[in-house]
PDB file of C-alpha atoms in Angstrom:
ATOM      1  CA  UNK A 222     -12.114   0.978   7.011  1.00 52.00           C
ATOM      2  CA  UNK A 223     -14.719   2.510   9.277  1.00 64.00           C
ATOM      3  CA  UNK A 224     -12.496   3.382  12.192  1.00 76.00           C
ATOM      4  CA  UNK A 225     -10.613   6.489  13.253  1.00 87.00           C
ATOM      5  CA  UNK A 226      -7.168   6.179  11.687  1.00 89.00           C
ATOM      6  CA  UNK A 227      -5.813   9.041  13.793  1.00 89.00           C
ATOM      7  CA  UNK A 228      -6.159   7.121  17.061  1.00 90.00           C
ATOM      8  CA  UNK A 229      -2.826   5.997  18.474  1.00 90.00           C
ATOM      9  CA  UNK A 230      -0.691   8.112  16.174  1.00 96.00           C
ATOM     10  CA  UNK A 231       2.923   8.550  17.255  1.00 94.00           C
ATOM     11  CA  UNK A 232       3.622  11.169  14.596  1.00 97.00           C
ATOM     12  CA  UNK A 233       1.665  14.340  13.878  1.00 97.00           C
ATOM     13  CA  UNK A 234       2.199  16.613  10.881  1.00 98.00           C
ATOM     14  CA  UNK A 235       1.749  20.393  10.901  1.00 97.00           C
ATOM     15  CA  UNK A 236       2.584  23.295   8.633  1.00 96.00           C
ATOM     16  CA  UNK A 237       5.155  25.696  10.060  1.00 95.00           C
ATOM     17  CA  UNK A 238       2.818  28.468   8.876  1.00 94.00           C
ATOM     18  CA  UNK A 239      -0.111  27.077  10.929  1.00 94.00           C
ATOM     19  CA  UNK A 240       1.603  25.307  13.831  1.00 94.00           C
ATOM     20  CA  UNK A 241      -1.611  24.580  15.743  1.00 93.00           C
ATOM     21  CA  UNK A 242      -3.465  22.793  12.918  1.00 94.00           C
ATOM     22  CA  UNK A 243      -2.865  19.049  12.609  1.00 96.00           C
ATOM     23  CA  UNK A 244      -2.707  18.118   8.919  1.00 97.00           C
ATOM     24  CA  UNK A 245      -1.957  14.427   9.230  1.00 97.00           C
ATOM     25  CA  UNK A 246       0.056  11.780  10.996  1.00 98.00           C
ATOM     26  CA  UNK A 247       0.666   8.086  11.348  1.00 96.00           C
ATOM     27  CA  UNK A 248       1.240   5.209  13.705  1.00 95.00           C
ATOM     28  CA  UNK A 249       4.939   4.427  13.770  1.00 94.00           C
ATOM     29  CA  UNK A 250       5.699   0.852  12.737  1.00 91.00           C
ATOM     30  CA  UNK A 251       8.985  -0.976  12.338  1.00 92.00           C
ATOM     31  CA  UNK A 252      11.079  -0.220   9.276  1.00 93.00           C
ATOM     32  CA  UNK A 253       9.823   3.302   8.539  1.00 95.00           C
ATOM     33  CA  UNK A 254      12.703   5.584   7.572  1.00 97.00           C
ATOM     34  CA  UNK A 255      13.075   9.330   7.148  1.00 98.00           C
ATOM     35  CA  UNK A 256      13.096   8.812   3.374  1.00 98.00           C
ATOM     36  CA  UNK A 257       9.841   6.844   3.620  1.00 98.00           C
ATOM     37  CA  UNK A 258       8.324   9.667   5.661  1.00 98.00           C
ATOM     38  CA  UNK A 259       9.257  12.301   3.077  1.00 98.00           C
ATOM     39  CA  UNK A 260       7.740  10.123   0.339  1.00 98.00           C
ATOM     40  CA  UNK A 261       4.492   9.801   2.313  1.00 98.00           C
ATOM     41  CA  UNK A 262       4.315  13.565   2.810  1.00 98.00           C
ATOM     42  CA  UNK A 263       4.783  14.034  -0.946  1.00 98.00           C
ATOM     43  CA  UNK A 264       1.776  11.774  -1.565  1.00 98.00           C
ATOM     44  CA  UNK A 265      -0.501  13.466   0.966  1.00 98.00           C
ATOM     45  CA  UNK A 266       0.371  17.074   0.141  1.00 98.00           C
ATOM     46  CA  UNK A 267       0.877  19.108  -3.028  1.00 97.00           C
ATOM     47  CA  UNK A 268       3.752  21.595  -2.973  1.00 97.00           C
ATOM     48  CA  UNK A 269       4.682  24.513  -5.218  1.00 96.00           C
ATOM     49  CA  UNK A 270       8.314  24.575  -4.027  1.00 96.00           C
ATOM     50  CA  UNK A 271      10.737  22.304  -2.219  1.00 96.00           C
ATOM     51  CA  UNK A 272      10.135  21.605   1.458  1.00 97.00           C
ATOM     52  CA  UNK A 273      11.842  20.196   4.519  1.00 98.00           C
ATOM     53  CA  UNK A 274      10.517  18.496   7.632  1.00 98.00           C
ATOM     54  CA  UNK A 275      11.486  19.841  11.030  1.00 98.00           C
ATOM     55  CA  UNK A 276      10.949  18.046  14.324  1.00 97.00           C
ATOM     56  CA  UNK A 277       9.437  20.059  17.173  1.00 96.00           C
ATOM     57  CA  UNK A 278      12.867  19.900  18.808  1.00 96.00           C
ATOM     58  CA  UNK A 279      14.172  22.069  15.972  1.00 96.00           C
ATOM     59  CA  UNK A 280      16.097  19.318  14.195  1.00 96.00           C
ATOM     60  CA  UNK A 281      15.701  19.363  10.400  1.00 97.00           C
ATOM     61  CA  UNK A 282      15.119  15.842   9.114  1.00 97.00           C
ATOM     62  CA  UNK A 283      17.298  14.631   6.262  1.00 97.00           C
ATOM     63  CA  UNK A 284      16.208  12.184   3.573  1.00 97.00           C
ATOM     64  CA  UNK A 285      18.110   9.151   4.762  1.00 97.00           C
ATOM     65  CA  UNK A 286      17.609   5.608   5.990  1.00 96.00           C
ATOM     66  CA  UNK A 287      17.553   6.595   9.629  1.00 97.00           C
ATOM     67  CA  UNK A 288      14.431   5.488  11.507  1.00 96.00           C
ATOM     68  CA  UNK A 289      11.631   7.999  11.959  1.00 96.00           C
ATOM     69  CA  UNK A 290      11.338   9.170  15.532  1.00 96.00           C
ATOM     70  CA  UNK A 291       7.956   9.780  17.176  1.00 97.00           C
ATOM     71  CA  UNK A 292       6.825  13.341  17.712  1.00 97.00           C
ATOM     72  CA  UNK A 293       5.520  16.441  15.974  1.00 98.00           C
ATOM     73  CA  UNK A 294       6.842  17.430  12.547  1.00 98.00           C
ATOM     74  CA  UNK A 295       6.457  20.735  10.750  1.00 98.00           C
ATOM     75  CA  UNK A 296       6.444  21.205   6.988  1.00 98.00           C
ATOM     76  CA  UNK A 297       8.746  24.111   6.144  1.00 98.00           C
ATOM     77  CA  UNK A 298       8.322  25.570   2.671  1.00 96.00           C
ATOM     78  CA  UNK A 299       8.557  28.979   1.043  1.00 94.00           C
ATOM     79  CA  UNK A 300       5.676  28.056  -1.237  1.00 94.00           C
ATOM     80  CA  UNK A 301       2.201  26.704  -0.625  1.00 94.00           C
ATOM     81  CA  UNK A 302       1.254  23.322   0.783  1.00 94.00           C
ATOM     82  CA  UNK A 303      -2.208  21.936   0.001  1.00 95.00           C
ATOM     83  CA  UNK A 304      -3.729  18.644   1.057  1.00 96.00           C
ATOM     84  CA  UNK A 305      -4.131  16.220  -1.838  1.00 97.00           C
ATOM     85  CA  UNK A 306      -7.875  15.600  -2.237  1.00 95.00           C
ATOM     86  CA  UNK A 307      -7.413  12.549  -4.473  1.00 95.00           C
ATOM     87  CA  UNK A 308     -10.394  10.228  -4.077  1.00 92.00           C
ATOM     88  CA  UNK A 309     -10.038   6.924  -2.291  1.00 92.00           C
ATOM     89  CA  UNK A 310     -10.936   3.929  -4.427  1.00 91.00           C
ATOM     90  CA  UNK A 311     -12.752   2.405  -1.458  1.00 82.00           C
ATOM     91  CA  UNK A 312     -15.057   5.444  -1.274  1.00 73.00           C
ATOM     92  CA  UNK A 313     -16.232   5.091  -4.886  1.00 71.00           C
ATOM     93  CA  UNK A 314     -19.430   3.296  -5.799  1.00 66.00           C
ATOM     94  CA  UNK A 315     -18.907  -0.266  -6.997  1.00 66.00           C
ATOM     95  CA  UNK A 316     -20.493  -0.261 -10.462  1.00 60.00           C
ATOM     96  CA  UNK A 317     -20.625  -3.568 -12.366  1.00 60.00           C
ATOM     97  CA  UNK A 318     -18.085  -5.372 -10.188  1.00 65.00           C
ATOM     98  CA  UNK A 319     -15.977  -8.026 -11.868  1.00 67.00           C
ATOM     99  CA  UNK A 320     -16.754 -11.715 -11.425  1.00 71.00           C
ATOM    100  CA  UNK A 321     -14.465 -13.861  -9.301  1.00 74.00           C
ATOM    101  CA  UNK A 322     -12.515 -16.373 -11.338  1.00 81.00           C
ATOM    102  CA  UNK A 323     -11.507 -19.837 -10.154  1.00 82.00           C
ATOM    103  CA  UNK A 324      -8.535 -19.731 -12.512  1.00 90.00           C
ATOM    104  CA  UNK A 325      -7.335 -16.601 -10.702  1.00 92.00           C
ATOM    105  CA  UNK A 326      -7.294 -18.394  -7.354  1.00 92.00           C
ATOM    106  CA  UNK A 327      -5.512 -21.414  -8.792  1.00 91.00           C
ATOM    107  CA  UNK A 328      -2.915 -19.357 -10.674  1.00 93.00           C
ATOM    108  CA  UNK A 329      -2.055 -17.193  -7.673  1.00 95.00           C
ATOM    109  CA  UNK A 330      -1.841 -20.196  -5.349  1.00 93.00           C
ATOM    110  CA  UNK A 331       0.339 -22.157  -7.781  1.00 93.00           C
ATOM    111  CA  UNK A 332       2.707 -19.231  -8.224  1.00 95.00           C
ATOM    112  CA  UNK A 333       3.064 -18.119  -4.597  1.00 96.00           C
ATOM    113  CA  UNK A 334       2.627 -21.336  -2.571  1.00 93.00           C
ATOM    114  CA  UNK A 335       2.678 -19.310   0.640  1.00 94.00           C
ATOM    115  CA  UNK A 336       1.453 -16.064   2.183  1.00 95.00           C
ATOM    116  CA  UNK A 337       3.831 -13.524   0.660  1.00 96.00           C
ATOM    117  CA  UNK A 338       3.755 -11.366   3.830  1.00 95.00           C
ATOM    118  CA  UNK A 339       4.134 -13.902   6.654  1.00 93.00           C
ATOM    119  CA  UNK A 340       5.681 -16.652   4.484  1.00 92.00           C
ATOM    120  CA  UNK A 341       3.216 -19.148   5.967  1.00 91.00           C
ATOM    121  CA  UNK A 342       3.107 -22.044   3.441  1.00 91.00           C
ATOM    122  CA  UNK A 343      -0.079 -23.424   1.948  1.00 88.00           C
ATOM    123  CA  UNK A 344      -1.055 -26.756   3.495  1.00 74.00           C
ATOM    124  CA  UNK A 345      -1.183 -28.798   0.303  1.00 69.00           C
ATOM    125  CA  UNK A 346      -2.894 -31.735   2.014  1.00 61.00           C
ATOM    126  CA  UNK A 347      -5.767 -29.505   3.088  1.00 54.00           C
ATOM    127  CA  UNK A 348      -6.131 -28.163  -0.444  1.00 54.00           C
ATOM    128  CA  UNK A 349      -6.094 -31.672  -1.929  1.00 54.00           C
ATOM    129  CA  UNK A 350      -8.822 -32.735   0.494  1.00 46.00           C
ATOM    130  CA  UNK A 351     -10.968 -29.726  -0.360  1.00 48.00           C
ATOM    131  CA  UNK A 352     -10.520 -27.924   2.964  1.00 47.00           C
ATOM    132  CA  UNK A 353      -9.929 -24.204   3.225  1.00 54.00           C
ATOM    133  CA  UNK A 354      -6.269 -23.564   3.938  1.00 64.00           C
ATOM    134  CA  UNK A 355      -6.728 -20.135   5.549  1.00 86.00           C
ATOM    135  CA  UNK A 356      -4.554 -18.630   2.806  1.00 92.00           C
ATOM    136  CA  UNK A 357      -6.412 -16.750   0.087  1.00 91.00           C
ATOM    137  CA  UNK A 358      -5.748 -15.319  -3.356  1.00 94.00           C
ATOM    138  CA  UNK A 359      -6.254 -11.571  -2.977  1.00 95.00           C
ATOM    139  CA  UNK A 360      -6.808  -8.995  -5.717  1.00 96.00           C
ATOM    140  CA  UNK A 361      -4.362  -6.099  -5.401  1.00 97.00           C
ATOM    141  CA  UNK A 362      -6.738  -3.787  -7.240  1.00 96.00           C
ATOM    142  CA  UNK A 363     -10.219  -4.572  -5.853  1.00 94.00           C
ATOM    143  CA  UNK A 364     -12.465  -6.604  -8.124  1.00 92.00           C
ATOM    144  CA  UNK A 365     -15.466  -4.595  -6.886  1.00 91.00           C
ATOM    145  CA  UNK A 366     -14.162  -1.668  -8.941  1.00 92.00           C
ATOM    146  CA  UNK A 367     -13.741  -3.438 -12.264  1.00 92.00           C
ATOM    147  CA  UNK A 368     -15.403  -0.431 -13.950  1.00 91.00           C
ATOM    148  CA  UNK A 369     -12.550   1.797 -12.761  1.00 93.00           C
ATOM    149  CA  UNK A 370      -9.993  -0.797 -13.880  1.00 94.00           C
ATOM    150  CA  UNK A 371     -11.452  -0.606 -17.383  1.00 93.00           C
ATOM    151  CA  UNK A 372     -11.963   3.168 -17.342  1.00 94.00           C
ATOM    152  CA  UNK A 373      -8.352   3.860 -16.308  1.00 95.00           C
ATOM    153  CA  UNK A 374      -6.956   1.037 -18.467  1.00 94.00           C
ATOM    154  CA  UNK A 375      -5.121  -0.454 -15.498  1.00 95.00           C
ATOM    155  CA  UNK A 376      -5.064  -3.682 -17.480  1.00 95.00           C
ATOM    156  CA  UNK A 377      -2.022  -2.308 -19.309  1.00 93.00           C
ATOM    157  CA  UNK A 378      -0.048  -2.887 -16.108  1.00 95.00           C
ATOM    158  CA  UNK A 379      -0.493  -6.659 -16.248  1.00 94.00           C
ATOM    159  CA  UNK A 380       0.554  -7.092 -19.872  1.00 84.00           C
ATOM    160  CA  UNK A 381       3.792  -8.884 -20.722  1.00 68.00           C
ATOM    161  CA  UNK A 382       5.039  -5.640 -22.270  1.00 63.00           C
ATOM    162  CA  UNK A 383       3.300  -2.548 -20.911  1.00 60.00           C
ATOM    163  CA  UNK A 384       4.914  -0.368 -23.611  1.00 62.00           C
ATOM    164  CA  UNK A 385       3.459  -2.430 -26.458  1.00 60.00           C
ATOM    165  CA  UNK A 386       0.219  -0.659 -27.394  1.00 63.00           C
ATOM    166  CA  UNK A 387      -0.711  -3.448 -29.812  1.00 58.00           C
ATOM    167  CA  UNK A 388      -0.919  -5.970 -26.971  1.00 59.00           C
ATOM    168  CA  UNK A 389      -4.429  -6.041 -25.460  1.00 63.00           C
ATOM    169  CA  UNK A 390      -4.852  -4.966 -21.847  1.00 77.00           C
ATOM    170  CA  UNK A 391      -5.131  -7.683 -19.244  1.00 90.00           C
ATOM    171  CA  UNK A 392      -8.011  -8.820 -17.076  1.00 92.00           C
ATOM    172  CA  UNK A 393      -8.584  -7.755 -13.490  1.00 94.00           C
ATOM    173  CA  UNK A 394      -8.282 -11.487 -12.790  1.00 94.00           C
ATOM    174  CA  UNK A 395      -4.724 -11.619 -14.130  1.00 94.00           C
ATOM    175  CA  UNK A 396      -2.307 -13.448 -11.832  1.00 94.00           C
ATOM    176  CA  UNK A 397      -0.288 -10.214 -11.843  1.00 96.00           C
ATOM    177  CA  UNK A 398      -3.164  -8.509 -10.004  1.00 97.00           C
ATOM    178  CA  UNK A 399      -3.018 -11.096  -7.248  1.00 97.00           C
ATOM    179  CA  UNK A 400      -1.034 -12.122  -4.199  1.00 97.00           C
ATOM    180  CA  UNK A 401      -1.533 -14.984  -1.781  1.00 97.00           C
ATOM    181  CA  UNK A 402      -2.256 -13.860   1.775  1.00 96.00           C
ATOM    182  CA  UNK A 403      -3.195 -15.496   5.041  1.00 94.00           C
ATOM    183  CA  UNK A 404      -6.835 -14.666   5.779  1.00 92.00           C
ATOM    184  CA  UNK A 405      -6.066 -12.243   8.629  1.00 92.00           C
ATOM    185  CA  UNK A 406      -3.384 -10.507   6.552  1.00 94.00           C
ATOM    186  CA  UNK A 407      -5.881 -10.398   3.670  1.00 94.00           C
ATOM    187  CA  UNK A 408      -8.208  -8.325   5.867  1.00 92.00           C
ATOM    188  CA  UNK A 409      -5.432  -5.838   6.688  1.00 93.00           C
ATOM    189  CA  UNK A 410      -4.407  -5.575   3.037  1.00 95.00           C
ATOM    190  CA  UNK A 411      -7.980  -5.047   1.843  1.00 93.00           C
ATOM    191  CA  UNK A 412      -8.581  -2.203   4.280  1.00 93.00           C
ATOM    192  CA  UNK A 413      -5.174  -0.602   3.615  1.00 95.00           C
ATOM    193  CA  UNK A 414      -3.836  -1.210   7.113  1.00 94.00           C
ATOM    194  CA  UNK A 415      -0.912  -3.004   5.483  1.00 95.00           C
ATOM    195  CA  UNK A 416       0.690  -2.478   2.099  1.00 97.00           C
ATOM    196  CA  UNK A 417       3.847  -3.068   0.051  1.00 98.00           C
ATOM    197  CA  UNK A 418       6.113  -0.276  -1.215  1.00 98.00           C
ATOM    198  CA  UNK A 419       7.632  -1.432  -4.532  1.00 98.00           C
ATOM    199  CA  UNK A 420       9.841   1.672  -4.663  1.00 97.00           C
ATOM    200  CA  UNK A 421      11.690   0.665  -1.504  1.00 97.00           C
ATOM    201  CA  UNK A 422      12.667  -2.862  -2.421  1.00 97.00           C
ATOM    202  CA  UNK A 423       9.093  -4.158  -2.004  1.00 98.00           C
ATOM    203  CA  UNK A 424       9.111  -3.284   1.671  1.00 98.00           C
ATOM    204  CA  UNK A 425       6.155  -4.407   3.797  1.00 97.00           C
ATOM    205  CA  UNK A 426       4.623  -1.374   5.521  1.00 96.00           C
ATOM    206  CA  UNK A 427       2.145  -1.576   8.395  1.00 94.00           C
ATOM    207  CA  UNK A 428       0.019   1.447   9.235  1.00 94.00           C
ATOM    208  CA  UNK A 429      -1.013   0.069  12.609  1.00 90.00           C
ATOM    209  CA  UNK A 430       0.677  -1.684  15.507  1.00 82.00           C
ATOM    210  CA  UNK A 431       2.432  -4.644  13.879  1.00 72.00           C
ATOM    211  CA  UNK A 432       2.722  -6.989  16.863  1.00 62.00           C
ATOM    212  CA  UNK A 433       0.271  -9.320  15.127  1.00 73.00           C
ATOM    213  CA  UNK A 434       2.523 -10.141  12.172  1.00 79.00           C
ATOM    214  CA  UNK A 435       5.932  -8.701  13.025  1.00 85.00           C
ATOM    215  CA  UNK A 436       6.770  -8.191   9.355  1.00 91.00           C
ATOM    216  CA  UNK A 437       6.683  -4.415   8.915  1.00 92.00           C
ATOM    217  CA  UNK A 438      10.016  -3.321   7.458  1.00 94.00           C
ATOM    218  CA  UNK A 439      10.774  -6.731   5.941  1.00 95.00           C
ATOM    219  CA  UNK A 440      10.951  -7.095   2.160  1.00 96.00           C
ATOM    220  CA  UNK A 441       9.440  -9.559  -0.259  1.00 97.00           C
ATOM    221  CA  UNK A 442      11.729 -12.178  -1.755  1.00 93.00           C
ATOM    222  CA  UNK A 443      13.616 -10.444  -4.574  1.00 94.00           C
ATOM    223  CA  UNK A 444      13.650 -13.467  -6.892  1.00 94.00           C
ATOM    224  CA  UNK A 445       9.873 -13.637  -6.481  1.00 95.00           C
ATOM    225  CA  UNK A 446       9.197  -9.979  -7.358  1.00 96.00           C
ATOM    226  CA  UNK A 447      11.477 -10.134 -10.413  1.00 94.00           C
ATOM    227  CA  UNK A 448       9.804 -13.173 -11.984  1.00 93.00           C
ATOM    228  CA  UNK A 449       7.865 -12.536 -15.237  1.00 92.00           C
ATOM    229  CA  UNK A 450       4.466 -13.258 -13.662  1.00 93.00           C
ATOM    230  CA  UNK A 451       5.168 -11.400 -10.408  1.00 96.00           C
ATOM    231  CA  UNK A 452       2.583  -9.005  -8.967  1.00 97.00           C
ATOM    232  CA  UNK A 453       2.597  -5.764 -10.954  1.00 97.00           C
ATOM    233  CA  UNK A 454       4.750  -3.099  -9.316  1.00 97.00           C
ATOM    234  CA  UNK A 455       2.395  -0.478 -10.752  1.00 97.00           C
ATOM    235  CA  UNK A 456      -0.635  -2.010  -9.021  1.00 98.00           C
ATOM    236  CA  UNK A 457       1.303  -2.397  -5.775  1.00 98.00           C
ATOM    237  CA  UNK A 458       2.364   1.255  -6.059  1.00 98.00           C
ATOM    238  CA  UNK A 459      -1.276   2.284  -6.501  1.00 98.00           C
ATOM    239  CA  UNK A 460      -2.296   0.214  -3.459  1.00 98.00           C
ATOM    240  CA  UNK A 461       0.505   1.750  -1.388  1.00 98.00           C
ATOM    241  CA  UNK A 462      -0.484   5.255  -2.467  1.00 98.00           C
ATOM    242  CA  UNK A 463      -4.067   4.585  -1.396  1.00 97.00           C
ATOM    243  CA  UNK A 464      -2.839   3.217   1.944  1.00 97.00           C
ATOM    244  CA  UNK A 465      -0.823   6.378   2.596  1.00 98.00           C
ATOM    245  CA  UNK A 466      -3.795   8.609   1.759  1.00 97.00           C
ATOM    246  CA  UNK A 467      -6.143   6.567   3.954  1.00 96.00           C
ATOM    247  CA  UNK A 468      -3.843   6.453   6.968  1.00 96.00           C
ATOM    248  CA  UNK A 469      -1.756   9.642   6.889  1.00 97.00           C
ATOM    249  CA  UNK A 470      -4.084  12.308   5.503  1.00 96.00           C
ATOM    250  CA  UNK A 471      -6.148  14.370   7.922  1.00 92.00           C
ATOM    251  CA  UNK A 472      -5.977  15.438  11.536  1.00 82.00           C
ATOM    252  CA  UNK A 473      -7.647  13.912  14.553  1.00 67.00           C
TER     253      UNK A 473
END
């Protein structure tokens, strides 16, 4: 993640009260809507009252499924607007990282059978012969931060019934904390350049130029995400939130 995320931004965010100070922005990828943009702003900033977004042209943006247009946007609010200083998981020290589990890899591969982003299938012959298939089981919540998983009790999100307090919390190596990704997509997912928004139909969201995969704006198979052992929507939501903070927060 050690690169300047502000480079190449098509969208820049300002406060109407300080119109010369860049507060954030993003690279515009396919499938981003006005509603998505409002949701991102609500993650990156903390408001005391309602707000609207106004394009530099003077047009007030409505919360709808219209595509975001490039340009400068101003936050208009009668109250205060503060940048959310929530820590990034990737910036925290990895204390007592969890151990990788062969059963995790097998379970994720057997469930998914293909890269869930690009839909590239696993080459079963390669796997049978012991060759690397170029498609990897990826932890949604990073195994390096197992201590945080335990401290925050994120294991409750991979239980069969998250409301049942008598059911023990699950392992960071639960199949529900995993997705199968092509190795290059795995890199993008791990550094939050690409994520999945479970609150918009499990939409794939790229935070960089998506010519490499061409899948930004597409959605995961709905039968897949509704299966009992599907990736946890709560863990995907946490990953997406982190991706928004990493890529949208802060000026150039």
